[in-house]
Short mmCIF file of C-alpha atoms in Angstrom, two decimals:
data_model
loop_
_atom_site.label_atom_id
_atom_site.label_comp_id
_atom_site.label_asym_id
_atom_site.label_seq_id
_atom_site.Cartn_x
_atom_site.Cartn_y
_atom_site.Cartn_z
CA PHE A 17 2.61 43.06 21.02
CA GLU A 18 3.53 46.64 20.09
CA GLY A 19 0.02 47.47 18.85
CA LEU A 20 -1.50 46.50 22.20
CA TYR A 21 0.32 49.17 24.21
CA SER A 22 -1.79 52.23 24.92
CA THR A 23 -0.33 55.53 23.77
CA ILE A 24 -2.30 57.64 26.26
CA GLY A 25 -3.06 57.50 29.97
CA ARG A 26 -1.33 55.26 32.49
CA PRO A 27 1.39 52.88 31.36
CA SER A 28 -0.09 49.66 30.04
CA ILE A 29 0.54 46.25 31.53
CA PRO A 30 2.95 44.51 29.16
CA PRO A 31 0.78 42.19 27.03
CA GLU A 32 3.13 39.25 27.47
CA LYS A 33 2.80 39.52 31.27
CA LEU A 34 -0.95 39.95 30.96
CA LEU A 35 -1.19 36.80 28.85
CA ARG A 36 0.85 34.85 31.41
CA ALA A 37 -1.39 36.08 34.24
CA LEU A 38 -4.49 34.99 32.31
CA LEU A 39 -2.95 31.56 31.82
CA LEU A 40 -2.41 31.29 35.58
CA GLN A 41 -6.03 32.26 36.16
CA ALA A 42 -7.17 29.47 33.85
CA PHE A 43 -4.69 26.82 35.05
CA TYR A 44 -5.34 27.35 38.75
CA SER A 45 -9.09 28.13 38.46
CA VAL A 46 -8.76 31.55 40.08
CA ARG A 47 -12.37 32.76 40.16
CA SER A 48 -11.87 36.49 39.65
CA GLU A 49 -9.32 39.02 38.56
CA ARG A 50 -9.35 40.51 42.05
CA GLN A 51 -8.34 37.13 43.49
CA LEU A 52 -5.69 36.81 40.79
CA MET A 53 -4.17 40.11 41.87
CA GLU A 54 -4.20 38.90 45.51
CA GLN A 55 -2.42 35.71 44.45
CA LEU A 56 0.16 37.73 42.52
CA ASP A 57 0.70 39.87 45.60
CA TYR A 58 1.90 36.99 47.79
CA ASN A 59 2.54 33.90 45.64
CA LEU A 60 6.20 33.92 44.51
CA LEU A 61 5.61 31.17 41.95
CA PHE A 62 2.89 33.25 40.29
CA ARG A 63 5.17 36.33 40.31
CA TRP A 64 8.00 34.36 38.73
CA PHE A 65 5.75 32.91 36.00
CA VAL A 66 4.27 36.31 35.12
CA GLY A 67 7.67 38.03 35.18
CA LEU A 68 7.21 40.30 38.21
CA SER A 69 10.10 40.83 40.59
CA MET A 70 9.60 40.16 44.30
CA ASP A 71 9.22 43.83 45.15
CA ALA A 72 7.32 45.00 42.06
CA PRO A 73 3.85 46.38 42.80
CA VAL A 74 0.89 44.30 41.62
CA TRP A 75 -1.41 45.89 39.06
CA ASP A 76 -4.68 47.53 39.97
CA VAL A 77 -7.64 45.28 39.16
CA THR A 78 -9.41 47.87 37.00
CA VAL A 79 -6.22 48.52 35.00
CA PHE A 80 -5.80 44.77 34.55
CA THR A 81 -9.40 44.42 33.32
CA LYS A 82 -9.06 47.29 30.85
CA ASN A 83 -5.81 45.86 29.48
CA ARG A 84 -7.33 42.35 29.30
CA GLU A 85 -10.21 43.70 27.21
CA ARG A 86 -7.72 45.35 24.84
CA LEU A 87 -5.71 42.12 24.60
CA LEU A 88 -8.77 39.97 23.83
CA ALA A 89 -10.02 42.48 21.25
CA GLY A 90 -6.74 42.16 19.33
CA ASP A 91 -5.65 39.27 17.15
CA VAL A 92 -2.84 38.27 19.53
CA ALA A 93 -5.06 36.32 21.94
CA ALA A 94 -6.75 34.36 19.12
CA THR A 95 -3.38 33.63 17.49
CA PHE A 96 -1.94 32.47 20.80
CA LEU A 97 -4.91 30.19 21.52
CA ALA A 98 -4.72 28.70 18.01
CA ALA A 99 -1.00 28.02 18.52
CA VAL A 100 -1.66 26.32 21.87
CA LEU A 101 -4.48 24.20 20.44
CA GLY A 102 -2.23 23.21 17.53
CA GLN A 103 0.30 21.54 19.83
CA PRO A 104 0.21 17.71 19.58
CA ARG A 105 0.19 17.28 23.38
CA VAL A 106 -2.83 19.60 23.68
CA LYS A 107 -4.70 17.96 20.83
CA ALA A 108 -4.51 14.67 22.71
CA LEU A 109 -6.41 16.31 25.60
CA LEU A 110 -9.30 17.53 23.46
CA SER A 111 -12.26 15.42 22.47
CA ASP A 112 -15.17 16.36 20.25
CA GLU A 113 -17.22 13.47 21.62
CA HIS A 114 -17.33 14.24 25.36
CA PHE A 115 -18.43 17.79 25.98
CA SER A 116 -21.12 19.78 27.77
CA VAL A 117 -22.79 23.00 26.73
CA ASP A 118 -24.51 25.25 29.22
CA GLY A 119 -26.30 28.55 28.98
CA THR A 120 -27.46 30.96 31.62
CA LEU A 121 -29.00 34.38 32.02
CA ILE A 122 -27.02 36.92 34.00
CA GLU A 123 -29.40 39.51 35.38
CA ALA A 124 -28.53 43.10 34.46
CA TRP A 125 -28.50 45.86 37.04
CA ALA A 126 -30.85 47.89 34.87
CA SER A 127 -34.44 48.26 36.00
CA VAL A 128 -37.28 47.00 33.80
CA LYS A 129 -38.65 50.54 34.11
CA SER A 130 -35.67 51.75 32.06
CA PHE A 131 -36.79 49.51 29.16
CA ARG A 132 -38.40 52.13 26.92
CA PRO A 133 -39.23 52.47 23.21
CA LYS A 134 -36.21 53.27 21.06
CA ASP A 135 -38.12 56.03 19.25
CA GLY A 136 -38.46 58.02 22.49
CA SER A 137 -42.21 57.58 22.87
CA GLY A 138 -43.74 56.05 25.94
CA GLU A 139 -44.38 57.58 29.28
CA PRO A 140 -41.68 57.66 31.96
CA PRO A 141 -42.25 56.15 35.42
CA GLY A 142 -44.23 58.16 37.95
CA PRO A 143 -42.65 60.77 40.19
CA GLY A 144 -40.33 59.82 43.01
CA ARG A 145 -37.20 57.78 43.35
CA ASN A 146 -38.89 54.52 42.32
CA GLY A 147 -42.01 55.72 40.53
CA ASP A 148 -44.80 53.39 39.46
CA ARG A 149 -45.12 52.23 35.87
CA ASP A 150 -47.92 50.07 34.43
CA PHE A 151 -46.75 47.68 31.67
CA HIS A 152 -50.02 45.72 31.29
CA GLY A 153 -51.23 45.55 27.72
CA GLU A 154 -47.99 47.07 26.41
CA LYS A 155 -46.10 45.05 23.74
CA ARG A 156 -42.37 45.20 24.49
CA SER A 157 -39.58 43.50 22.52
CA ASN A 158 -35.83 43.85 22.07
CA GLU A 159 -36.35 45.07 18.49
CA THR A 160 -38.48 48.07 19.51
CA HIS A 161 -37.28 48.78 23.06
CA ALA A 162 -33.95 49.30 24.84
CA SER A 163 -32.84 50.05 28.37
CA THR A 164 -31.92 53.69 28.91
CA SER A 165 -29.46 52.82 31.71
CA ASP A 166 -27.86 49.71 30.10
CA PRO A 167 -28.45 49.61 26.31
CA GLU A 168 -26.64 46.24 25.94
CA ALA A 169 -29.06 44.43 28.28
CA ARG A 170 -31.83 42.45 26.59
CA LEU A 171 -35.26 41.36 27.79
CA TYR A 172 -35.25 37.58 28.36
CA ARG A 173 -37.51 35.04 30.03
CA LYS A 174 -36.23 31.67 31.31
CA GLY A 175 -39.44 29.83 30.50
CA ASN A 176 -43.20 30.01 30.12
CA GLY A 177 -44.87 31.54 33.14
CA GLN A 178 -41.59 33.17 34.26
CA PRO A 179 -41.17 36.94 34.44
CA ALA A 180 -39.17 38.71 31.74
CA LYS A 181 -36.04 40.42 33.06
CA LEU A 182 -33.25 42.50 31.60
CA ALA A 183 -30.26 40.19 31.34
CA PHE A 184 -27.20 39.06 29.41
CA MET A 185 -26.76 35.58 27.96
CA GLY A 186 -23.80 33.51 29.08
CA HIS A 187 -22.61 30.37 27.33
CA ALA A 188 -20.03 27.80 28.42
CA LEU A 189 -18.54 24.85 26.56
CA MET A 190 -16.53 22.24 28.47
CA GLU A 191 -14.62 19.16 27.35
CA ASN A 192 -15.49 16.60 30.04
CA ARG A 193 -12.55 14.18 29.98
CA ASN A 194 -9.92 16.75 30.95
CA ALA A 195 -12.12 19.64 32.20
CA LEU A 196 -10.94 22.06 29.54
#
């Protein structure tokens, strides 16, 4: 865990407490990190499991998110998950025969008008706060274009006849017998 502590800025959330909080979020189906922090604020069982005393302040949501990203980027989270999945009692809960796979597009906050050629060519939108831009006849693809306001967003279309939008792909895999 030593490598996961930040050496600059605010004090980090101890990785072992962060991992426990993430387990609670998964076990109790807490929908967001904000709701998890609310639960930690008043639920004594959650506080005990995570290792917070009754009067300890709960972490700020943005600090929690930043620390979670650092934890998941490290090898500790993958090692922990592999150790959990290696337990005989957990293996009995997993099935490779009864599962569902789902995919979705999560719309980006970037405007389609920000999707411009990577080489810098192309005309910007018209004047004004939400200027007009004509895309007709213009060939746009993720290989040649990128959003100027959200470079990680990609241009996707759900199906034929549907409009193309800047979005992110989300994938979920679920084991159906035990909802894991």
